[in-house]
Short mmCIF file of C-alpha atoms in Angstrom, two decimals:
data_model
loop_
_atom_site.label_atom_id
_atom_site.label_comp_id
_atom_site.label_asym_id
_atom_site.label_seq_id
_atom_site.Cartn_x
_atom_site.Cartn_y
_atom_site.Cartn_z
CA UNK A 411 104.02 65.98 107.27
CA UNK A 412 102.66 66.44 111.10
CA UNK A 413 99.46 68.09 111.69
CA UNK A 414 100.67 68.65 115.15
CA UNK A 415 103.41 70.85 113.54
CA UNK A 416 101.72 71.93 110.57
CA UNK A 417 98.32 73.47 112.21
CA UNK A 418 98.43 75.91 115.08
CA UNK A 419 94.52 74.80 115.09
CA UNK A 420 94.03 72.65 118.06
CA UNK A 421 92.50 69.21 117.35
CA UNK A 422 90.65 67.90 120.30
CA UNK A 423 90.09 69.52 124.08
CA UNK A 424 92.96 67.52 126.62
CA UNK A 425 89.60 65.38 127.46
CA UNK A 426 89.50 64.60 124.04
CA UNK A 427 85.51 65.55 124.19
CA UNK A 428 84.16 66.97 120.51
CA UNK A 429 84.36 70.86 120.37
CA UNK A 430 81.58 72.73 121.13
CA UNK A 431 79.15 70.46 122.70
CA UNK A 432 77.61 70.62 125.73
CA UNK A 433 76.26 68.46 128.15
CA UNK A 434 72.61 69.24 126.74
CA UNK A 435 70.31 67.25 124.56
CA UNK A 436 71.53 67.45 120.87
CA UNK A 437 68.19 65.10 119.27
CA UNK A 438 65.21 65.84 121.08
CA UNK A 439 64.65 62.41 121.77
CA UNK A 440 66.77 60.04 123.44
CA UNK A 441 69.48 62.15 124.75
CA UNK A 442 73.31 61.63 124.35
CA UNK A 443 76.19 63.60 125.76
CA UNK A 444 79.75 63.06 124.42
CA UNK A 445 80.61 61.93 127.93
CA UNK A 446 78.43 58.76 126.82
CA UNK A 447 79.51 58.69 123.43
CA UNK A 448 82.95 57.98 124.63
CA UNK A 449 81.81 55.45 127.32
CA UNK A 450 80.74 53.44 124.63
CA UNK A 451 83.47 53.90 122.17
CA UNK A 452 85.32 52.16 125.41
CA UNK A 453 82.84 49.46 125.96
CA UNK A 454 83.78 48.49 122.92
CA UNK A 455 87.13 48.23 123.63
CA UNK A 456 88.63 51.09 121.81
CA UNK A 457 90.55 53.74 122.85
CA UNK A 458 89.08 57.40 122.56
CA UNK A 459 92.80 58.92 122.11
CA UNK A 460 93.23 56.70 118.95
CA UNK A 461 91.88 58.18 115.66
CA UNK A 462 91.79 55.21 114.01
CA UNK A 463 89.67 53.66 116.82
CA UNK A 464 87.35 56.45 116.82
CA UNK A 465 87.12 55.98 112.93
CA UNK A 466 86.76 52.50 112.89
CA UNK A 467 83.65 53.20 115.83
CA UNK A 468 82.04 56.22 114.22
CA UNK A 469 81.77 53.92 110.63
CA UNK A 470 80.29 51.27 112.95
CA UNK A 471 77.91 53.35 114.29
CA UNK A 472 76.61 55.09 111.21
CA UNK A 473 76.45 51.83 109.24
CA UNK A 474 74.15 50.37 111.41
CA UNK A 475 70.51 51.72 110.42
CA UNK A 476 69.15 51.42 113.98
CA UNK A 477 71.68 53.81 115.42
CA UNK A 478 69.96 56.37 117.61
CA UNK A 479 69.41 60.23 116.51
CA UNK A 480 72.50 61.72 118.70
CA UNK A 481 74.73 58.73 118.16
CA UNK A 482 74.64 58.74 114.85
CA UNK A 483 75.17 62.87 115.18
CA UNK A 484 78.22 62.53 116.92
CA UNK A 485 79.36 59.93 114.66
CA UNK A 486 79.31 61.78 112.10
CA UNK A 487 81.40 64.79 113.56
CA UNK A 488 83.57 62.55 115.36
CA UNK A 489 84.46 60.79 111.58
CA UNK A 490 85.21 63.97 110.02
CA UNK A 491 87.38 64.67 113.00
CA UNK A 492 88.83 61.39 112.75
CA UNK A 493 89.63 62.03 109.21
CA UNK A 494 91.71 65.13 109.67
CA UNK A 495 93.60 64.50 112.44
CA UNK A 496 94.65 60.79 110.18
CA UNK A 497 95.79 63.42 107.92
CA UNK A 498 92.43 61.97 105.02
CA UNK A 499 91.78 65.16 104.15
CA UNK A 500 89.76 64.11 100.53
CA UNK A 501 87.54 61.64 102.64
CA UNK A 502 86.90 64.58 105.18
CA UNK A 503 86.15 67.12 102.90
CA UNK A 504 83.36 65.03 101.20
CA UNK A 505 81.54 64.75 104.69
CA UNK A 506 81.47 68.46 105.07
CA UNK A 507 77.86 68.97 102.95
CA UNK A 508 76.28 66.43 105.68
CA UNK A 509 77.23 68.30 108.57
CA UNK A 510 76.62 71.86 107.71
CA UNK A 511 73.34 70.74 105.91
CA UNK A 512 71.87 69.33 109.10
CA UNK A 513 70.25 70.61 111.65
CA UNK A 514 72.84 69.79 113.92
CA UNK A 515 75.88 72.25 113.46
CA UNK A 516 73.05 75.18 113.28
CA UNK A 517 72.02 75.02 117.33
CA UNK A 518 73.70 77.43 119.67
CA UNK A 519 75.71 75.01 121.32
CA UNK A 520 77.92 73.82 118.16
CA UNK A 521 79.29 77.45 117.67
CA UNK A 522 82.72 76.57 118.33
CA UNK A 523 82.45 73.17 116.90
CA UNK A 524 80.79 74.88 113.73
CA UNK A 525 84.12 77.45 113.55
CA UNK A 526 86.56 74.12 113.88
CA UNK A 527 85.30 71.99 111.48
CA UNK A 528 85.05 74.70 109.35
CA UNK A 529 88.74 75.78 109.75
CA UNK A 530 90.13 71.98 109.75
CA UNK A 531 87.53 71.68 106.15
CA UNK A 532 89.38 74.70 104.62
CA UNK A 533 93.03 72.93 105.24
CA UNK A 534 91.62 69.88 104.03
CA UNK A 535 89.72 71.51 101.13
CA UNK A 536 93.43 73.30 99.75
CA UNK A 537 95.63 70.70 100.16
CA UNK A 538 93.12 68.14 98.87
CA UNK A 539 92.41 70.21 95.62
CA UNK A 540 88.70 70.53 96.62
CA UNK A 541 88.41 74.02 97.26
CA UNK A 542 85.37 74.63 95.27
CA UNK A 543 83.40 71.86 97.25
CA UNK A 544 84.69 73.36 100.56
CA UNK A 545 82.97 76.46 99.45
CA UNK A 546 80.06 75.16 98.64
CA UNK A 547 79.60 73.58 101.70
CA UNK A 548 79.95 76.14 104.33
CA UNK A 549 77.68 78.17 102.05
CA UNK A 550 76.37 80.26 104.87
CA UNK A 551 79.12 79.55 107.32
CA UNK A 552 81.95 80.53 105.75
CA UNK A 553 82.22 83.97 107.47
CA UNK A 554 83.48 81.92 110.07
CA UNK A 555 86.70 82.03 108.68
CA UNK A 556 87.33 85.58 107.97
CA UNK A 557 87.90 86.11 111.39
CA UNK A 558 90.63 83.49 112.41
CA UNK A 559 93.15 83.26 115.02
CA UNK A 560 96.43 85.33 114.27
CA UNK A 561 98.03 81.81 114.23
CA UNK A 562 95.96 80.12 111.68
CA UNK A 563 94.94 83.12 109.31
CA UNK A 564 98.13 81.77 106.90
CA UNK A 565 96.18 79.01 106.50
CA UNK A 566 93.22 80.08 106.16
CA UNK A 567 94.01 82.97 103.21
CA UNK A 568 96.05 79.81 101.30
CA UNK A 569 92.68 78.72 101.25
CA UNK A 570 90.31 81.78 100.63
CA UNK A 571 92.91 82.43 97.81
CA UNK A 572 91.43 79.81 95.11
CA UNK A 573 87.81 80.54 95.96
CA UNK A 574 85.62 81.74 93.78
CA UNK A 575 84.45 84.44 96.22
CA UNK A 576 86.59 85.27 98.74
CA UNK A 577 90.01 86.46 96.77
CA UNK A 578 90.32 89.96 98.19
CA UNK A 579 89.86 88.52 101.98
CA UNK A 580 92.75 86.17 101.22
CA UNK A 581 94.78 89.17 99.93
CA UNK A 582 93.98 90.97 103.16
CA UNK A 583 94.73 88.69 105.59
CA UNK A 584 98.39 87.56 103.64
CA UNK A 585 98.94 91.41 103.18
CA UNK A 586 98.62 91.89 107.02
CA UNK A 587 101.22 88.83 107.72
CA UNK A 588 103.95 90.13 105.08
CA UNK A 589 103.81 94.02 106.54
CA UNK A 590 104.35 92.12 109.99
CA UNK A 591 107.42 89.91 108.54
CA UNK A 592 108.66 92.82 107.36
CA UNK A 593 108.48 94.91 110.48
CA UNK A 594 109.87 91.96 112.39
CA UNK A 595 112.43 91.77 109.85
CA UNK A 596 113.37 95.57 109.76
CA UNK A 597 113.83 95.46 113.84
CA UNK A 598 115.57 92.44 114.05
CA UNK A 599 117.83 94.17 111.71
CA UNK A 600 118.24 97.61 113.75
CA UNK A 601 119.19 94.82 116.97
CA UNK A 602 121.82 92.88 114.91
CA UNK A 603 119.40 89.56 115.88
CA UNK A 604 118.21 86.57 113.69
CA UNK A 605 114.43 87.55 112.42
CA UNK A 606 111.40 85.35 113.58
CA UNK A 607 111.54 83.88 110.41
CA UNK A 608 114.37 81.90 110.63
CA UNK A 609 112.33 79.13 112.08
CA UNK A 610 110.27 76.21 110.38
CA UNK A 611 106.90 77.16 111.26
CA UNK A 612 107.33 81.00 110.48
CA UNK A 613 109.04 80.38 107.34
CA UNK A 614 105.83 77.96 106.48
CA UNK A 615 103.90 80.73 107.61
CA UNK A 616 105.35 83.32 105.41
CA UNK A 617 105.29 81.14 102.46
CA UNK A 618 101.40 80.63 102.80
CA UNK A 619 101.09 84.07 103.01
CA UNK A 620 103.15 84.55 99.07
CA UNK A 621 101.08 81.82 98.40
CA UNK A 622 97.85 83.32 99.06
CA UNK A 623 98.91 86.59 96.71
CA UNK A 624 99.72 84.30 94.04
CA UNK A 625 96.88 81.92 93.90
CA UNK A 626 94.58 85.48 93.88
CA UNK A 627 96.61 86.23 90.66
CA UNK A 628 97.55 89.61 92.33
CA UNK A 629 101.08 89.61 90.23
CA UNK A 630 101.95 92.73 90.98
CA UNK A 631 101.25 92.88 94.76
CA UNK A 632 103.16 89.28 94.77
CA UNK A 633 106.48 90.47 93.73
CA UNK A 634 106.70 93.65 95.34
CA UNK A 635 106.56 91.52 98.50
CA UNK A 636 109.10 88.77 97.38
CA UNK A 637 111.63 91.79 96.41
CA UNK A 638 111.70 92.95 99.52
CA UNK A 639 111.96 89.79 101.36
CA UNK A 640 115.24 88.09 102.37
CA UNK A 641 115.72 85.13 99.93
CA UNK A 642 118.05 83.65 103.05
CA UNK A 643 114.49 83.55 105.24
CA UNK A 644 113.84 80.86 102.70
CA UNK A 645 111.63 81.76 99.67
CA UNK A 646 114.03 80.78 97.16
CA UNK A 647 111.22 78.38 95.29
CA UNK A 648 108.86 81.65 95.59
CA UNK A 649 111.71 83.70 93.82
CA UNK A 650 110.95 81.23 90.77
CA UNK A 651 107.23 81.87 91.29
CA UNK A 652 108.08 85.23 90.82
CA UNK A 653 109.97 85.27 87.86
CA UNK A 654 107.36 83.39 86.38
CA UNK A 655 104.43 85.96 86.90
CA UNK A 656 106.60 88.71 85.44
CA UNK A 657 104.73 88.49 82.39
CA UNK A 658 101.28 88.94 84.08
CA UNK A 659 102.35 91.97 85.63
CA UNK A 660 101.16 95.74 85.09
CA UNK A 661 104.92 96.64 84.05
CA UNK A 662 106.77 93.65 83.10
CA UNK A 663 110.56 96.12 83.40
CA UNK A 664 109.64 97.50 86.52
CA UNK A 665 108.62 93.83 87.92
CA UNK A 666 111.84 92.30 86.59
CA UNK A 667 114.33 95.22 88.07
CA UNK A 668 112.53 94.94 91.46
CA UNK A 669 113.95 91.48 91.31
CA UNK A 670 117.09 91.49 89.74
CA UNK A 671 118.80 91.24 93.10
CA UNK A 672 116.31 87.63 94.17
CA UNK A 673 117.55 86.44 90.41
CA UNK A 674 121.21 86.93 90.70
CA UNK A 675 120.73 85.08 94.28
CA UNK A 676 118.65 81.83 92.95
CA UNK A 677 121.19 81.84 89.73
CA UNK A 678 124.19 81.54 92.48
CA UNK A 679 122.33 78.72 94.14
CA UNK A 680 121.66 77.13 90.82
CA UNK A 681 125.32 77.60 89.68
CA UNK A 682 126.12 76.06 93.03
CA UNK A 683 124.09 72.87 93.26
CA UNK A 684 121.56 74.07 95.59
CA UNK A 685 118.46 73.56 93.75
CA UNK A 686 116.95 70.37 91.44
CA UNK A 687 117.95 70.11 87.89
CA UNK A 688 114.28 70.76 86.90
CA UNK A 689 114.67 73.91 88.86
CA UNK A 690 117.29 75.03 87.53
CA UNK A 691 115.56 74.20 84.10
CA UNK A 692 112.20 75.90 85.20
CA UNK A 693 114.75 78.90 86.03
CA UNK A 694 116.18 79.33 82.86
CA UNK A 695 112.53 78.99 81.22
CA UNK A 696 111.41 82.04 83.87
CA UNK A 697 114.36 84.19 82.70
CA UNK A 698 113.77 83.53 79.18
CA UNK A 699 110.01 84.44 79.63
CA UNK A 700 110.56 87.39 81.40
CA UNK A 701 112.86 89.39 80.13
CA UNK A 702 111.17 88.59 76.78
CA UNK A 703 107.99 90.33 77.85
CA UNK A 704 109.98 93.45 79.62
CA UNK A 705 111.05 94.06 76.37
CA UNK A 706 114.87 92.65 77.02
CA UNK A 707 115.05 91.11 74.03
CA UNK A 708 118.88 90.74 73.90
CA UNK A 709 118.92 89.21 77.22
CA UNK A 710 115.74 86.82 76.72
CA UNK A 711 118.14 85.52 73.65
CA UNK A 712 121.51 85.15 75.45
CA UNK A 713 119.23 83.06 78.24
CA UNK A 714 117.67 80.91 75.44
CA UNK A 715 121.36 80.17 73.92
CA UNK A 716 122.78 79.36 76.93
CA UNK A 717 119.84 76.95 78.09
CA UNK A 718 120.28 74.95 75.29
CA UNK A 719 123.45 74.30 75.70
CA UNK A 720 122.97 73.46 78.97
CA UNK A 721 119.64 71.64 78.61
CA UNK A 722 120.21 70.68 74.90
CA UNK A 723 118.68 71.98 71.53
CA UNK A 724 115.12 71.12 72.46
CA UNK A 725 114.56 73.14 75.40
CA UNK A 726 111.65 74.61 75.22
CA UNK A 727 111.25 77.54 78.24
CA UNK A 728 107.18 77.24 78.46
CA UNK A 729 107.25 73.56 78.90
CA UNK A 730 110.37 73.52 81.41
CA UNK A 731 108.66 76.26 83.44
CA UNK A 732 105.42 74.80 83.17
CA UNK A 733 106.40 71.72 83.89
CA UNK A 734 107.82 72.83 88.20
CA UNK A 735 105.31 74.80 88.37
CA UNK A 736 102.85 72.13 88.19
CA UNK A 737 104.65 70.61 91.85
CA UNK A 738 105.24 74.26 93.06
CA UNK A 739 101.74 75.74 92.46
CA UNK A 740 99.27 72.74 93.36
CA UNK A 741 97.35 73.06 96.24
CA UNK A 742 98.93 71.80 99.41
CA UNK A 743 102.31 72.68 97.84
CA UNK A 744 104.96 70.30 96.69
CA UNK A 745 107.85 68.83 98.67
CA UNK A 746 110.31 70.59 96.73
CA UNK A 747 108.68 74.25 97.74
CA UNK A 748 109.12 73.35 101.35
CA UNK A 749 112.48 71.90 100.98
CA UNK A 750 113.65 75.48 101.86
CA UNK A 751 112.47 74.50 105.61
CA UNK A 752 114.96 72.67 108.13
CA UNK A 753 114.91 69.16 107.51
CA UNK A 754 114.07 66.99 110.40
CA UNK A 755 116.90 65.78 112.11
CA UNK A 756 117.29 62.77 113.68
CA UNK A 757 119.85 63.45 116.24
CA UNK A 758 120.34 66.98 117.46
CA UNK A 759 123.67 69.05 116.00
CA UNK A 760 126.21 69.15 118.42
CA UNK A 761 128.60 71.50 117.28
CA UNK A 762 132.10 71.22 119.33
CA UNK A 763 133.99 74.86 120.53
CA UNK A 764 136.80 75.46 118.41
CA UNK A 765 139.94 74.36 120.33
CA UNK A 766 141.82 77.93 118.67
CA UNK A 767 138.93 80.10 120.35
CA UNK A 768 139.86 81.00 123.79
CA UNK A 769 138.24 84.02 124.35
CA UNK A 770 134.30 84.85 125.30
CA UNK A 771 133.15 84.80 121.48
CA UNK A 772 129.52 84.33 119.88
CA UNK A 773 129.30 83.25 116.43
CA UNK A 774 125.91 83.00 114.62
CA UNK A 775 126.42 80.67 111.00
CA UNK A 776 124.26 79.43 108.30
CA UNK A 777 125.18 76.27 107.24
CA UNK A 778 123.94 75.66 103.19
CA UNK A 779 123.10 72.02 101.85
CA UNK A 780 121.62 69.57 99.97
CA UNK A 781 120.60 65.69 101.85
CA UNK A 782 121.26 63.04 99.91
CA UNK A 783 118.74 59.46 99.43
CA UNK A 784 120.63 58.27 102.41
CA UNK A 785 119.77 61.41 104.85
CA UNK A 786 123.48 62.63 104.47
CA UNK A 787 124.30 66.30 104.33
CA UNK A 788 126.07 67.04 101.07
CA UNK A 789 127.80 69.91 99.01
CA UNK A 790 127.85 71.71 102.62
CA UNK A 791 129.38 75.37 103.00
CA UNK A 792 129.17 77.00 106.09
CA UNK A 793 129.48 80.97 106.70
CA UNK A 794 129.51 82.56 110.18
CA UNK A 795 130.16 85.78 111.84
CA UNK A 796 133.26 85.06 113.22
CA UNK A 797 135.26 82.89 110.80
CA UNK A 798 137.15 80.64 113.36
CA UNK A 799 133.49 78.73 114.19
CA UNK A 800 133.39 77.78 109.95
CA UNK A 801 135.39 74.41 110.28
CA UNK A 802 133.44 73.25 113.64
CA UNK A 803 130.20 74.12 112.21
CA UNK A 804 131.07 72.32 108.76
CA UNK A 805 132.04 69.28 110.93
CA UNK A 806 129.04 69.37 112.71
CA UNK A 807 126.46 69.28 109.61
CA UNK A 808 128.93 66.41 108.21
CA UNK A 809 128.28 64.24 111.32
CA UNK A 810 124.12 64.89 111.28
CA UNK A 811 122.11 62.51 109.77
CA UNK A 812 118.42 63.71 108.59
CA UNK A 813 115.33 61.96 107.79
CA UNK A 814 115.40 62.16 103.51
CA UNK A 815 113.19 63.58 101.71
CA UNK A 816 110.15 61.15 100.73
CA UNK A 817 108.70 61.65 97.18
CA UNK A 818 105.78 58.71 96.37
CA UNK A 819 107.12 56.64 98.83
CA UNK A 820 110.62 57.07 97.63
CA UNK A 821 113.71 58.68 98.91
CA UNK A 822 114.77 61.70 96.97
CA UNK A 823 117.94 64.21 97.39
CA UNK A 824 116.17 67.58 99.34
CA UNK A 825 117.93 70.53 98.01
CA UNK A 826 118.89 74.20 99.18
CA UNK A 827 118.48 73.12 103.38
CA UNK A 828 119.11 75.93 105.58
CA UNK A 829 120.24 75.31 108.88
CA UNK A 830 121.57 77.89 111.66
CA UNK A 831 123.58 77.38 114.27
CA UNK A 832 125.03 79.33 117.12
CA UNK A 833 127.90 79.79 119.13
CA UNK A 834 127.50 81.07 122.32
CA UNK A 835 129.48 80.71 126.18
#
């Protein structure tokens, strides 16, 4: 997972110089500008565009006691900085109380490095699983965030949404992103063109923002979006999510029949191979669940008999469904919720023209697969516009090679990959 590609927040200034200082005094006696900072990070033969250098310097500097006011200052920020960017996010949260306690973050001049660090602490805080101490924190600060950048607000509501005080902010800002999907969506539909969302980082983007809804426990509000969201944009993990809060909705029949048409989609993609055994599992657990509480007491049965005969006599559908969402809920998410995104390739997809397709013709196709331990598209099936393209496209997702999925260090088969491709003269 790259931070580059995972945070629309930028990291550093192209001179690499902390955010938000200036040139002026930051201890009132001796004086230090970053400018100096850095000249001795390189005296000491490191290089200031190397995290780990700058890590390896700031611990220097604070671990010596006779380290001057500023120096030590900027130490301090630059470690937390450090931290993130080397993806630590535990080890930068836990600096977080030091900084905003001091006197330093609170003068005019660290405004904009006050509103980073306390963006790049609330990524850190959710994925870490140390919301709470995020929170805590910022105390004071955190109004920071309710503001954010159009870009990062996804983020930032994934984390507002498992505070203690700041739930109905998250489930503003995620409400504002969905309506905009769903514009997008419904004009992209009116042109015949392939929504925004068919992309990695708005796909992430939308799944933050079902996230966010979820974490706030808003049930209701959470499956009203996911019904009217395209399962193909790449929610089909959320569609489980949303079986599962069925029973902790208002109206547990009117939940369930708003997503009737997402269950008979995942169920295909089940019955087809395109999602984990445990998923499939956790599905059948969901369905059980839920139709139990709408009051579809017939159908909660039929799922039960046929789970066990699929799963065997013990199945049990609170412990199967339990037992994914403990990976799909956590904070930071599992692998296996973002195994809906495009895999990372390692070559590009070179698709070749279709030798019986002469004529000026487009195709748009959607390629369905799983990767196998190896990196090795599997189970593939192809559908495109113009059926002529399906062989050359099938040929082309046989001949990529992606990097697998890692689980703990180990290679595991990704399910349910999406990838387009497109045909145009």
């Amino acid at each position: 997972m790259s931070v580059k590609k995972l945070l629309a927040i930028s990291l550093l200034a192209t001179s690499f110089a902390l955010p938000g200082f200036s040139e002026e005094q930051i201890c009132d006696q001796p004086t230090l500008t970053t400018r100096e900072y850095y000249a001795l990070l390189n005296a000491a033969s490191l290089d200031e565009k190397d995290f780990q250098d700058r890590l390896s310097f700031s611990l220097q500097v604070l671990e010596d006691g006779g380290s001057e006011c500023a120096l030590r200052q900027l130490a301090l920020i630059d470690q937390a900085i450090s931290l993130f960017a080397l993806e630590r996010f535990s080890e930068m949260v836990d600096l977080l109380g030091p900084i905003f306690e001091g006197d330093l973050i609170k003068r005019p001049e660290m405004k904009s490095a006050l509103k980073y660090l306390a963006e790049a602490g609330a990524v850190s805080g959710y994925w870490s699983g140390k919301a709470d101490e995020v929170e805590s924190a910022l105390q004071g600060h955190i109004n920071v965030l309710l503001s954010p950048a159009p870009q990062d607000a996804h983020w930032i509501a994934e984390f507002l949404s498992v505070t203690k005080g700041y739930k109905l902010e998250a489930v503003s800002m995620a409400s504002l992103i969905l309506d905009e999907h769903l514009r997008r969506a419904s004009q992209a539909e009116r042109n015949n063109s392939r929504p925004s969302s068919s992309d990695p980082q708005s796909k992430r983007r939308l799944n933050a923002a079902l996230m966010s809804l979820y974490n706030a426990g808003e049930a209701d509000r959470f499956i009203d979006y996911v019904s009217r969201i395209n399962s193909a944009d790449g929610i089909t993990n959320l569609d489980l999510l949303a079986l599962s809060a069925v029973p902790q909705t208002s109206d547990p029949a009117s939940a369930l029949q708003k997503l009737q048409v997402k269950i008979d989609y995942v169920k295909l993609r089940d019955e087809n191979g395109y999602v984990s055994p445990e998923f499939g599992a956790a599905l059948a657990g969901a369905s059980v669940l839920g139709y139990r509480a709408a009051g579809r007491i017939e159908d909660s049965e039929r799922e039960l008999r046929s789970a066990k005969m699929r799963f065997g006599a013990e199945f049990d559908p609170e412990k199967a469904l339990s037992t994914e969402l403990v990976w799909m809920s956590r904070p930071g998410m599992s692998p296996r919720i973002t195994a809906f995104e495009e895999a990372t390739l390692l070559d590009p997809i070179a698709p070749n023209w279709p030798w019986e397709v002469n004529d000026r013709a487009e195709a748009s196709c959607v390629a369905q697969f799983n990767i196998d331990e190896q990196g090795k598209p599997i189970r593939i099936k192809v559908e495109c516009s113009d059926e002529r393209f399906e062989k050359s496209a099938t040929n082309a997702i046989k001949r990529a090679r992606f990097a697998p999925l890692m689980i703990d260090g180990k290679p595991k088969v990704r399910y349910g990959v999406v990838q387009p491709l497109d045909y145009k003269l």
